[in-house]
Amino acid sequence: MFSAVITTFVAQTSTNLQQDWREVTANLMVELIAVQRAGLNGNPINAIPSSQLTPSSEFTPRTLDVAINALWFFSLALSLSTALAAIVCKQWIHQYTIMPSTNSPQERAHVHHFRFMGLEKWHVTGIIGLLPTFVHLSLGVFFGGLVIFLHDLSLIIGGIVDFVIGLTIVLYTIVNLLPVWFISCPYKTPLTLYAFHAVRAFYYAIRQSFHAVQAFYYVIGQSFHKEKKKKE
């Protein structure tokens, strides 16, 4: 569904990357009418300015259009790739749940345990847990292109959408970070685990830096006291 929404926007904006032949035709028609009118009025035809757009004119898309389409095409490709990965993971789970009915319960238990150990060894659970993260990333990239697109159309509409997207990002960040400080908070996602490890590593680095500074001042203090005793 999300990919279908992106496709609708991409189909509209991708035309800005090519020459607009309707605009070229309109410019040539205006020039032709001006030439005919000048001929009827007896005015010199050479005085009619030539059209700036012709079929042989070099076309260069705006940087804004290139940026918008780059973001939306990337978002579309990422969302479709995630959908494909989700289908593949579903097939993995389906193969995991299939059990031969001819075996005894003990043999089926051994097969089930063997397959479970394979899922753990090949990090299938982690892969499945990361798939929503890629969807979130795709949505974030789409929001970036949407902000640029709407600001180019209307600053008022762009400002309203900026507020909604900004509020969504703030709430999303808070929800993912709450379990880092409150262990009992149920708002846990794969991003929460990464955030927990990042905060833990940062805390450990700060702690190690503090101990290093403390040891440095301790060594300096000891050296100072030794020199002071020698002088006495």
Coordinates of N, CA and C in Angstrom, one line a residue:
M1 N 0.8 -1.2 0.0 CA 0.0 0.0 0.0 C 0.9 1.3 0.0
F2 N 1.9 1.3 0.8 CA 2.8 2.4 0.9 C 3.5 2.6 -0.4
S3 N 3.9 1.5 -1.1 CA 4.6 1.6 -2.4 C 3.6 2.2 -3.4
A4 N 2.3 1.8 -3.3 CA 1.4 2.4 -4.3 C 1.2 3.9 -4.1
V5 N 1.3 4.4 -2.9 CA 1.2 5.8 -2.6 C 2.5 6.5 -3.2
I6 N 3.6 5.9 -3.0 CA 4.9 6.5 -3.5 C 4.8 6.5 -5.1
T7 N 4.3 5.4 -5.7 CA 4.3 5.4 -7.1 C 3.4 6.5 -7.7
T8 N 2.3 6.8 -7.0 CA 1.4 7.9 -7.5 C 2.2 9.2 -7.5
F9 N 3.0 9.5 -6.5 CA 3.7 10.8 -6.5 C 4.8 10.7 -7.5
V10 N 5.5 9.6 -7.6 CA 6.6 9.5 -8.6 C 6.1 9.6 -10.0
A11 N 5.0 9.1 -10.3 CA 4.4 9.2 -11.6 C 4.1 10.6 -12.0
Q12 N 3.8 11.5 -11.0 CA 3.5 12.9 -11.3 C 4.8 13.7 -11.4
T13 N 5.8 13.4 -10.6 CA 7.0 14.3 -10.6 C 8.1 13.8 -11.5
S14 N 8.1 12.6 -12.0 CA 9.1 12.1 -12.9 C 9.1 12.8 -14.2
T15 N 7.9 13.3 -14.6 CA 7.8 14.0 -15.9 C 8.6 15.3 -15.9
N16 N 8.9 15.8 -14.7 CA 9.7 17.0 -14.6 C 11.2 16.8 -15.0
L17 N 11.6 15.5 -15.1 CA 13.0 15.2 -15.4 C 13.2 15.2 -17.0
Q18 N 12.1 15.3 -17.7 CA 12.1 15.2 -19.2 C 11.6 16.5 -19.8
Q19 N 11.9 16.7 -21.0 CA 11.4 17.9 -21.8 C 9.9 17.8 -21.8
D20 N 9.2 19.0 -21.5 CA 7.8 19.1 -21.6 C 7.4 19.5 -23.0
W21 N 7.0 18.5 -23.8 CA 6.7 18.8 -25.2 C 5.5 19.6 -25.4
R22 N 4.6 19.6 -24.4 CA 3.4 20.4 -24.5 C 3.8 21.9 -24.4
E23 N 4.8 22.2 -23.5 CA 5.2 23.6 -23.4 C 6.0 24.0 -24.7
V24 N 6.8 23.1 -25.2 CA 7.5 23.4 -26.5 C 6.5 23.7 -27.6
T25 N 5.5 22.8 -27.7 CA 4.5 23.1 -28.7 C 3.7 24.4 -28.6
A26 N 3.4 24.7 -27.3 CA 2.7 26.0 -27.0 C 3.6 27.2 -27.4
N27 N 4.9 27.1 -27.1 CA 5.8 28.2 -27.5 C 5.9 28.4 -29.0
L28 N 6.0 27.2 -29.7 CA 6.1 27.3 -31.2 C 4.8 27.8 -31.8
M29 N 3.7 27.5 -31.2 CA 2.4 28.0 -31.7 C 2.3 29.5 -31.5
V30 N 2.8 30.0 -30.4 CA 2.8 31.4 -30.1 C 3.6 32.1 -31.1
E31 N 4.8 31.6 -31.4 CA 5.7 32.2 -32.4 C 5.1 32.1 -33.8
L32 N 4.4 31.0 -34.2 CA 3.8 30.9 -35.5 C 2.7 31.9 -35.6
I33 N 1.9 32.1 -34.6 CA 0.8 33.1 -34.7 C 1.3 34.5 -34.8
A34 N 2.4 34.8 -34.1 CA 3.0 36.1 -34.1 C 3.6 36.4 -35.5
V35 N 4.2 35.3 -36.2 CA 4.7 35.5 -37.5 C 3.6 35.8 -38.5
Q36 N 2.5 35.0 -38.4 CA 1.3 35.2 -39.3 C 0.7 36.6 -39.1
R37 N 0.6 37.0 -37.9 CA 0.0 38.3 -37.6 C 0.9 39.4 -38.2
A38 N 2.3 39.3 -38.1 CA 3.2 40.2 -38.6 C 3.1 40.3 -40.1
G39 N 2.9 39.1 -40.7 CA 2.8 39.1 -42.2 C 1.5 39.8 -42.7
L40 N 0.4 39.6 -42.0 CA -0.9 40.2 -42.3 C -0.8 41.7 -42.1
N41 N -0.1 42.2 -41.1 CA 0.0 43.6 -40.9 C 1.1 44.3 -41.6
G42 N 1.9 43.5 -42.4 CA 3.0 44.1 -43.2 C 4.2 44.4 -42.4
N43 N 4.3 43.9 -41.2 CA 5.5 44.1 -40.3 C 6.6 43.1 -40.7
P44 N 7.9 43.5 -40.5 CA 9.0 42.6 -40.8 C 8.9 41.3 -39.9
I45 N 9.1 40.2 -40.5 CA 9.0 38.9 -39.7 C 10.3 38.7 -38.9
N46 N 11.4 39.3 -39.3 CA 12.6 39.2 -38.5 C 12.5 39.8 -37.2
A47 N 11.6 40.7 -37.0 CA 11.4 41.4 -35.7 C 10.8 40.5 -34.7
I48 N 10.2 39.4 -35.1 CA 9.5 38.5 -34.2 C 10.6 37.7 -33.4
P49 N 10.7 37.7 -32.1 CA 11.7 37.0 -31.4 C 11.4 35.5 -31.5
S50 N 12.5 34.7 -31.7 CA 12.4 33.3 -31.8 C 12.1 32.7 -30.4
S51 N 11.4 31.5 -30.5 CA 11.0 30.8 -29.3 C 12.3 30.3 -28.6
Q52 N 12.3 30.3 -27.3 CA 13.4 29.8 -26.5 C 13.4 28.3 -26.4
L53 N 12.2 27.7 -26.6 CA 12.0 26.3 -26.5 C 11.7 25.7 -27.9
T54 N 12.6 24.8 -28.3 CA 12.4 24.1 -29.6 C 12.7 22.7 -29.4
P55 N 12.4 21.8 -30.4 CA 12.7 20.4 -30.2 C 14.2 20.1 -30.0
S56 N 15.0 20.9 -30.5 CA 16.5 20.7 -30.4 C 17.1 21.4 -29.2
S57 N 16.3 22.1 -28.4 CA 16.8 22.8 -27.2 C 17.3 21.8 -26.2
E58 N 18.4 22.2 -25.6 CA 19.0 21.4 -24.5 C 18.1 21.5 -23.2
F59 N 17.8 20.4 -22.6 CA 16.9 20.5 -21.4 C 17.7 20.0 -20.2
T60 N 17.7 20.8 -19.2 CA 18.3 20.5 -17.9 C 17.3 20.6 -16.8
P61 N 17.0 19.5 -16.1 CA 16.0 19.5 -15.0 C 16.5 20.4 -13.9
R62 N 15.6 20.9 -13.1 CA 15.9 21.7 -11.9 C 16.5 20.8 -10.9
T63 N 17.4 21.3 -10.1 CA 18.0 20.6 -9.0 C 17.0 20.1 -8.0
L64 N 16.0 20.9 -7.8 CA 14.9 20.6 -6.9 C 14.1 19.3 -7.3
D65 N 13.8 19.3 -8.6 CA 13.1 18.1 -9.2 C 14.0 16.9 -9.1
V66 N 15.3 17.0 -9.3 CA 16.2 15.9 -9.2 C 16.2 15.3 -7.8
A67 N 16.3 16.3 -6.8 CA 16.3 15.8 -5.4 C 15.1 15.1 -5.0
I68 N 13.9 15.7 -5.4 CA 12.6 15.1 -5.0 C 12.5 13.7 -5.6
N69 N 12.8 13.5 -6.9 CA 12.7 12.2 -7.5 C 13.7 11.2 -7.0
A70 N 14.9 11.7 -6.7 CA 15.9 10.8 -6.1 C 15.4 10.3 -4.8
L71 N 14.9 11.1 -3.9 CA 14.4 10.6 -2.6 C 13.2 9.7 -2.8
W72 N 12.3 10.0 -3.7 CA 11.1 9.2 -3.8 C 11.4 7.9 -4.5
F73 N 12.3 7.9 -5.5 CA 12.7 6.6 -6.1 C 13.4 5.7 -5.2
F74 N 14.3 6.3 -4.3 CA 15.0 5.5 -3.3 C 14.0 4.9 -2.3
S75 N 13.0 5.7 -1.9 CA 12.0 5.2 -1.0 C 11.2 4.1 -1.6
L76 N 10.8 4.3 -2.8 CA 10.1 3.2 -3.5 C 10.9 1.9 -3.6
A77 N 12.1 2.0 -4.0 CA 13.0 0.9 -4.2 C 13.2 0.2 -2.8
L78 N 13.4 1.0 -1.8 CA 13.6 0.4 -0.4 C 12.3 -0.3 0.1
S79 N 11.2 0.3 -0.1 CA 9.9 -0.3 0.3 C 9.6 -1.6 -0.4
L80 N 9.8 -1.6 -1.7 CA 9.6 -2.8 -2.5 C 10.6 -3.9 -2.1
S81 N 11.9 -3.6 -1.9 CA 12.9 -4.5 -1.5 C 12.5 -5.1 -0.1
T82 N 12.0 -4.3 0.8 CA 11.6 -4.8 2.1 C 10.4 -5.7 2.0
A83 N 9.4 -5.4 1.1 CA 8.3 -6.3 0.9 C 8.8 -7.6 0.3
L84 N 9.7 -7.6 -0.6 CA 10.3 -8.9 -1.1 C 11.0 -9.7 0.0
A85 N 11.7 -9.0 0.9 CA 12.4 -9.6 2.0 C 11.4 -10.2 3.0
A86 N 10.3 -9.5 3.2 CA 9.2 -10.1 4.1 C 8.6 -11.3 3.5
I87 N 8.4 -11.4 2.2 CA 7.9 -12.6 1.6 C 8.8 -13.8 1.8
V88 N 10.1 -13.5 1.6 CA 11.1 -14.5 1.7 C 11.2 -15.0 3.1
C89 N 11.1 -14.1 4.1 CA 11.1 -14.5 5.5 C 9.9 -15.4 5.9
K90 N 8.7 -15.0 5.3 CA 7.5 -15.8 5.5 C 7.7 -17.2 5.0
Q91 N 8.4 -17.4 3.8 CA 8.7 -18.7 3.3 C 9.6 -19.5 4.2
W92 N 10.6 -18.8 4.8 CA 11.5 -19.4 5.8 C 10.7 -20.0 7.0
I93 N 9.7 -19.2 7.5 CA 8.9 -19.6 8.6 C 8.0 -20.7 8.2
H94 N 7.5 -20.7 7.0 CA 6.6 -21.8 6.5 C 7.4 -23.1 6.5
Q95 N 8.6 -23.0 6.0 CA 9.4 -24.2 6.0 C 9.8 -24.7 7.4
Y96 N 9.9 -23.8 8.3 CA 10.2 -24.2 9.7 C 9.0 -24.9 10.3
T97 N 7.8 -24.5 10.0 CA 6.6 -25.1 10.7 C 6.2 -26.4 10.0
I98 N 6.6 -26.7 8.8 CA 6.2 -27.9 8.2 C 6.9 -29.1 8.9
M99 N 6.1 -30.0 9.3 CA 6.6 -31.2 10.0 C 6.0 -32.5 9.3
P100 N 6.9 -33.4 9.1 CA 6.4 -34.7 8.5 C 5.5 -35.4 9.5
S101 N 4.4 -35.8 9.0 CA 3.4 -36.5 9.9 C 3.7 -37.9 10.2
T102 N 4.6 -38.5 9.4 CA 4.9 -39.9 9.6 C 5.8 -40.2 10.7
N103 N 6.6 -39.2 11.1 CA 7.5 -39.4 12.2 C 6.9 -39.5 13.6
S104 N 7.6 -40.1 14.5 CA 7.1 -40.2 15.9 C 7.2 -38.8 16.6
P105 N 6.4 -38.6 17.6 CA 6.5 -37.3 18.4 C 8.0 -36.9 18.8
Q106 N 8.7 -37.9 19.2 CA 10.1 -37.7 19.6 C 11.0 -37.2 18.4
E107 N 10.8 -37.9 17.3 CA 11.5 -37.5 16.1 C 11.1 -36.1 15.6
R108 N 9.9 -35.8 15.7 CA 9.4 -34.4 15.3 C 10.0 -33.4 16.3
A109 N 10.1 -33.7 17.5 CA 10.7 -32.8 18.5 C 12.1 -32.5 18.2
H110 N 12.8 -33.6 17.8 CA 14.3 -33.4 17.4 C 14.4 -32.5 16.2
V111 N 13.5 -32.8 15.2 CA 13.5 -31.9 14.0 C 13.2 -30.5 14.3
H112 N 12.2 -30.3 15.1 CA 11.8 -28.9 15.5 C 13.0 -28.2 16.2
H113 N 13.6 -28.9 17.1 CA 14.8 -28.3 17.8 C 15.9 -28.0 16.9
F114 N 16.2 -29.0 15.9 CA 17.2 -28.8 15.0 C 17.0 -27.5 14.1
R115 N 15.7 -27.4 13.7 CA 15.4 -26.2 12.9 C 15.4 -24.9 13.7
F116 N 15.0 -25.0 14.9 CA 15.1 -23.8 15.8 C 16.5 -23.4 16.0
M117 N 17.4 -24.3 16.2 CA 18.8 -23.9 16.4 C 19.4 -23.3 15.1
G118 N 18.9 -23.8 13.9 CA 19.3 -23.2 12.7 C 18.8 -21.7 12.6
L119 N 17.6 -21.5 13.0 CA 17.0 -20.1 13.0 C 17.9 -19.2 13.9
E120 N 18.3 -19.7 15.0 CA 19.1 -18.9 15.9 C 20.5 -18.7 15.4
K121 N 21.1 -19.7 14.8 CA 22.4 -19.6 14.2 C 22.5 -18.6 13.1
W122 N 21.5 -18.6 12.2 CA 21.5 -17.7 11.1 C 20.7 -16.4 11.3
H123 N 20.4 -16.1 12.5 CA 19.9 -14.8 12.9 C 18.6 -14.4 12.2
V124 N 17.7 -15.4 12.0 CA 16.5 -15.2 11.3 C 15.6 -14.2 12.1
T125 N 15.6 -14.4 13.4 CA 14.8 -13.5 14.3 C 15.2 -12.0 14.1
G126 N 16.5 -11.8 14.1 CA 17.0 -10.4 14.0 C 16.7 -9.9 12.6
I127 N 16.8 -10.7 11.6 CA 16.5 -10.2 10.2 C 15.0 -9.8 10.1
I128 N 14.1 -10.6 10.7 CA 12.7 -10.3 10.6 C 12.4 -9.0 11.4
G129 N 13.1 -8.9 12.6 CA 12.9 -7.7 13.4 C 13.4 -6.4 12.7
L130 N 14.3 -6.5 11.8 CA 14.9 -5.3 11.2 C 14.0 -4.9 10.0
L131 N 13.1 -5.7 9.5 CA 12.3 -5.3 8.3 C 11.4 -4.1 8.6
P132 N 10.8 -4.0 9.7 CA 10.0 -2.8 9.9 C 10.9 -1.5 10.0
T133 N 12.1 -1.7 10.4 CA 13.1 -0.5 10.5 C 13.3 0.0 9.1
F134 N 13.4 -0.9 8.1 CA 13.6 -0.4 6.7 C 12.4 0.3 6.2
V135 N 11.2 -0.2 6.6 CA 10.0 0.5 6.2 C 9.9 1.9 6.8
H136 N 10.4 2.0 8.1 CA 10.4 3.3 8.7 C 11.4 4.2 8.0
L137 N 12.5 3.7 7.6 CA 13.5 4.5 6.9 C 13.0 4.9 5.5
S138 N 12.3 4.0 4.8 CA 11.6 4.4 3.6 C 10.6 5.5 3.8
L139 N 9.8 5.4 4.8 CA 8.8 6.5 5.1 C 9.5 7.8 5.4
G140 N 10.6 7.7 6.2 CA 11.4 9.0 6.5 C 11.9 9.6 5.2
V141 N 12.5 8.9 4.3 CA 13.0 9.4 3.1 C 11.8 10.0 2.2
F142 N 10.7 9.3 2.2 CA 9.5 9.9 1.5 C 9.1 11.2 2.1
F143 N 9.1 11.3 3.4 CA 8.7 12.6 4.1 C 9.7 13.7 3.7
G144 N 11.0 13.3 3.6 CA 11.9 14.4 3.1 C 11.6 14.9 1.8
G145 N 11.3 14.0 0.8 CA 10.9 14.5 -0.5 C 9.6 15.2 -0.5
L146 N 8.7 14.8 0.3 CA 7.4 15.5 0.4 C 7.5 16.9 0.9
V147 N 8.4 17.1 1.9 CA 8.6 18.4 2.4 C 9.2 19.4 1.3
I148 N 10.2 18.9 0.6 CA 10.7 19.7 -0.5 C 9.7 20.0 -1.6
F149 N 8.9 19.0 -1.9 CA 7.9 19.1 -3.0 C 6.8 20.1 -2.6
L150 N 6.3 20.1 -1.3 CA 5.3 21.0 -0.9 C 5.8 22.4 -0.7
H151 N 7.0 22.6 -0.2 CA 7.6 23.9 -0.1 C 7.8 24.6 -1.4
D152 N 8.0 23.8 -2.5 CA 8.1 24.4 -3.8 C 6.7 24.8 -4.3
L153 N 5.6 24.2 -3.8 CA 4.3 24.6 -4.3 C 3.7 25.7 -3.4
S154 N 3.8 25.6 -2.1 CA 3.2 26.5 -1.2 C 3.9 26.5 0.1
L155 N 4.3 27.6 0.6 CA 5.0 27.7 1.9 C 4.0 27.4 3.1
I156 N 2.8 27.8 2.9 CA 1.8 27.6 3.9 C 1.5 26.1 4.1
I157 N 1.2 25.4 3.0 CA 1.0 24.0 3.1 C 2.3 23.2 3.5
G158 N 3.4 23.7 3.0 CA 4.7 23.1 3.5 C 4.9 23.2 5.0
G159 N 4.6 24.4 5.5 CA 4.7 24.6 6.9 C 3.8 23.7 7.8
I160 N 2.6 23.5 7.3 CA 1.7 22.7 8.0 C 2.2 21.2 8.0
V161 N 2.6 20.8 6.9 CA 3.1 19.4 6.8 C 4.4 19.3 7.6
D162 N 5.3 20.3 7.6 CA 6.5 20.3 8.4 C 6.1 20.0 9.9
F163 N 5.1 20.7 10.4 CA 4.7 20.6 11.8 C 4.2 19.1 12.1
V164 N 3.4 18.6 11.2 CA 2.9 17.2 11.4 C 4.1 16.2 11.3
I165 N 5.0 16.3 10.3 CA 6.1 15.4 10.2 C 7.0 15.6 11.4
G166 N 7.3 16.8 11.8 CA 8.2 17.0 12.9 C 7.7 16.4 14.2
L167 N 6.3 16.6 14.4 CA 5.7 16.0 15.6 C 5.8 14.5 15.6
T168 N 5.6 13.9 14.4 CA 5.6 12.5 14.3 C 7.0 12.0 14.6
I169 N 8.1 12.7 14.1 CA 9.4 12.2 14.3 C 9.8 12.3 15.8
V170 N 9.4 13.4 16.5 CA 9.6 13.6 17.9 C 9.0 12.5 18.7
L171 N 7.7 12.2 18.4 CA 7.0 11.1 19.1 C 7.6 9.8 18.9
Y172 N 8.0 9.5 17.6 CA 8.7 8.3 17.2 C 10.0 8.1 18.0
T173 N 10.8 9.2 18.1 CA 12.1 9.1 18.8 C 11.8 8.8 20.3
I174 N 10.9 9.5 20.9 CA 10.6 9.4 22.3 C 10.1 8.0 22.6
V175 N 9.2 7.4 21.8 CA 8.7 6.1 22.0 C 9.8 5.0 21.9
N176 N 10.8 5.2 21.0 CA 11.9 4.3 20.9 C 12.9 4.4 22.0
L177 N 13.0 5.6 22.6 CA 14.0 5.8 23.6 C 13.5 5.5 25.1
L178 N 12.2 5.5 25.2 CA 11.6 5.4 26.6 C 12.1 4.0 27.2
P179 N 12.1 2.9 26.5 CA 12.5 1.7 27.2 C 14.0 1.7 27.5
V180 N 14.8 2.6 27.0 CA 16.2 2.6 27.4 C 16.3 3.1 28.8
W181 N 15.5 4.0 29.3 CA 15.6 4.5 30.7 C 14.5 3.8 31.6
F182 N 13.5 3.3 31.0 CA 12.4 2.6 31.8 C 12.3 1.2 31.3
I183 N 12.9 0.3 32.0 CA 13.0 -1.1 31.6 C 11.6 -1.8 31.5
S184 N 10.7 -1.3 32.3 CA 9.3 -1.9 32.3 C 8.5 -1.4 31.1
C185 N 9.0 -0.4 30.4 CA 8.2 0.2 29.3 C 8.0 -0.8 28.2
P186 N 6.8 -1.0 27.7 CA 6.6 -2.1 26.6 C 6.9 -1.6 25.2
Y187 N 7.3 -0.3 25.0 CA 7.5 0.2 23.7 C 8.8 -0.2 23.1
K188 N 9.0 -1.5 23.0 CA 10.4 -2.0 22.6 C 10.3 -2.4 21.1
T189 N 11.3 -1.9 20.3 CA 11.5 -2.3 18.9 C 13.0 -2.6 18.7
P190 N 13.3 -3.2 17.6 CA 14.8 -3.4 17.3 C 15.6 -2.2 17.5
L191 N 15.1 -1.0 17.1 CA 15.8 0.2 17.3 C 16.1 0.5 18.8
T192 N 15.2 0.1 19.6 CA 15.4 0.3 21.1 C 16.6 -0.4 21.6
L193 N 16.8 -1.7 21.0 CA 18.0 -2.5 21.4 C 19.3 -1.8 21.0
Y194 N 19.3 -1.3 19.7 CA 20.5 -0.6 19.3 C 20.7 0.7 20.1
A195 N 19.6 1.4 20.4 CA 19.8 2.7 21.2 C 20.3 2.3 22.6
F196 N 19.9 1.2 23.1 CA 20.3 0.8 24.5 C 21.8 0.5 24.4
H197 N 22.3 -0.2 23.4 CA 23.7 -0.5 23.3 C 24.5 0.8 23.0
A198 N 24.0 1.7 22.2 CA 24.7 3.0 22.0 C 24.8 3.8 23.2
V199 N 23.7 3.9 24.0 CA 23.8 4.7 25.3 C 24.7 4.0 26.3
R200 N 24.7 2.7 26.3 CA 25.6 2.0 27.2 C 27.0 2.2 26.8
A201 N 27.3 2.1 25.5 CA 28.7 2.3 25.0 C 29.1 3.8 25.3
F202 N 28.2 4.7 25.2 CA 28.5 6.1 25.5 C 28.8 6.3 26.9
Y203 N 28.0 5.7 27.8 CA 28.2 5.8 29.2 C 29.5 5.2 29.6
Y204 N 29.8 4.0 29.0 CA 31.1 3.4 29.3 C 32.3 4.2 28.9
A205 N 32.2 4.9 27.7 CA 33.3 5.7 27.3 C 33.4 6.9 28.2
I206 N 32.3 7.5 28.6 CA 32.4 8.7 29.6 C 33.0 8.2 30.9
R207 N 32.6 7.0 31.4 CA 33.1 6.5 32.6 C 34.6 6.3 32.5
Q208 N 35.1 5.7 31.4 CA 36.5 5.4 31.2 C 37.3 6.7 31.1
S209 N 36.7 7.7 30.4 CA 37.4 9.0 30.3 C 37.5 9.6 31.7
F210 N 36.5 9.5 32.5 CA 36.6 10.1 33.8 C 37.6 9.4 34.7
H211 N 37.7 8.1 34.6 CA 38.7 7.4 35.4 C 40.1 7.7 34.9
A212 N 40.3 7.9 33.6 CA 41.6 8.2 33.0 C 42.0 9.6 33.5
V213 N 41.1 10.6 33.5 CA 41.4 11.9 34.0 C 41.7 11.9 35.5
Q214 N 40.9 11.1 36.2 CA 41.2 11.0 37.7 C 42.5 10.3 38.0
A215 N 42.9 9.3 37.2 CA 44.2 8.7 37.4 C 45.3 9.6 37.0
F216 N 45.1 10.5 36.0 CA 46.1 11.4 35.5 C 46.4 12.4 36.6
Y217 N 45.3 13.0 37.2 CA 45.5 14.0 38.3 C 46.1 13.3 39.5
Y218 N 45.8 12.0 39.7 CA 46.4 11.3 40.9 C 47.9 11.2 40.7
V219 N 48.3 10.8 39.5 CA 49.8 10.7 39.3 C 50.5 12.0 39.4
I220 N 49.8 13.1 38.9 CA 50.4 14.4 39.0 C 50.5 14.8 40.5
G221 N 49.5 14.5 41.3 CA 49.5 14.8 42.7 C 50.6 14.1 43.4
Q222 N 50.8 12.8 43.1 CA 51.8 12.0 43.8 C 53.2 12.6 43.4
S223 N 53.4 12.9 42.2 CA 54.7 13.5 41.8 C 55.0 14.8 42.5
F224 N 53.9 15.6 42.6 CA 54.1 16.9 43.3 C 54.4 16.7 44.8
H225 N 53.8 15.7 45.5 CA 54.1 15.5 46.9 C 55.5 14.9 47.0
K226 N 56.0 14.1 46.1 CA 57.3 13.6 46.2 C 58.4 14.6 46.0
E227 N 58.2 15.6 45.1 CA 59.1 16.6 44.9 C 59.1 17.6 46.1
K228 N 57.9 17.7 46.7 CA 57.9 18.6 47.9 C 58.6 18.0 49.1
K229 N 58.5 16.7 49.2 CA 59.2 16.1 50.3 C 60.7 16.1 50.1
K230 N 61.2 16.0 48.8 CA 62.6 16.1 48.6 C 63.2 17.5 48.9
K231 N 62.4 18.5 48.6 CA 62.8 19.9 48.9 C 62.9 20.1 50.4
E232 N 62.0 19.5 51.2 CA 62.0 19.6 52.6 C 63.2 18.9 53.3

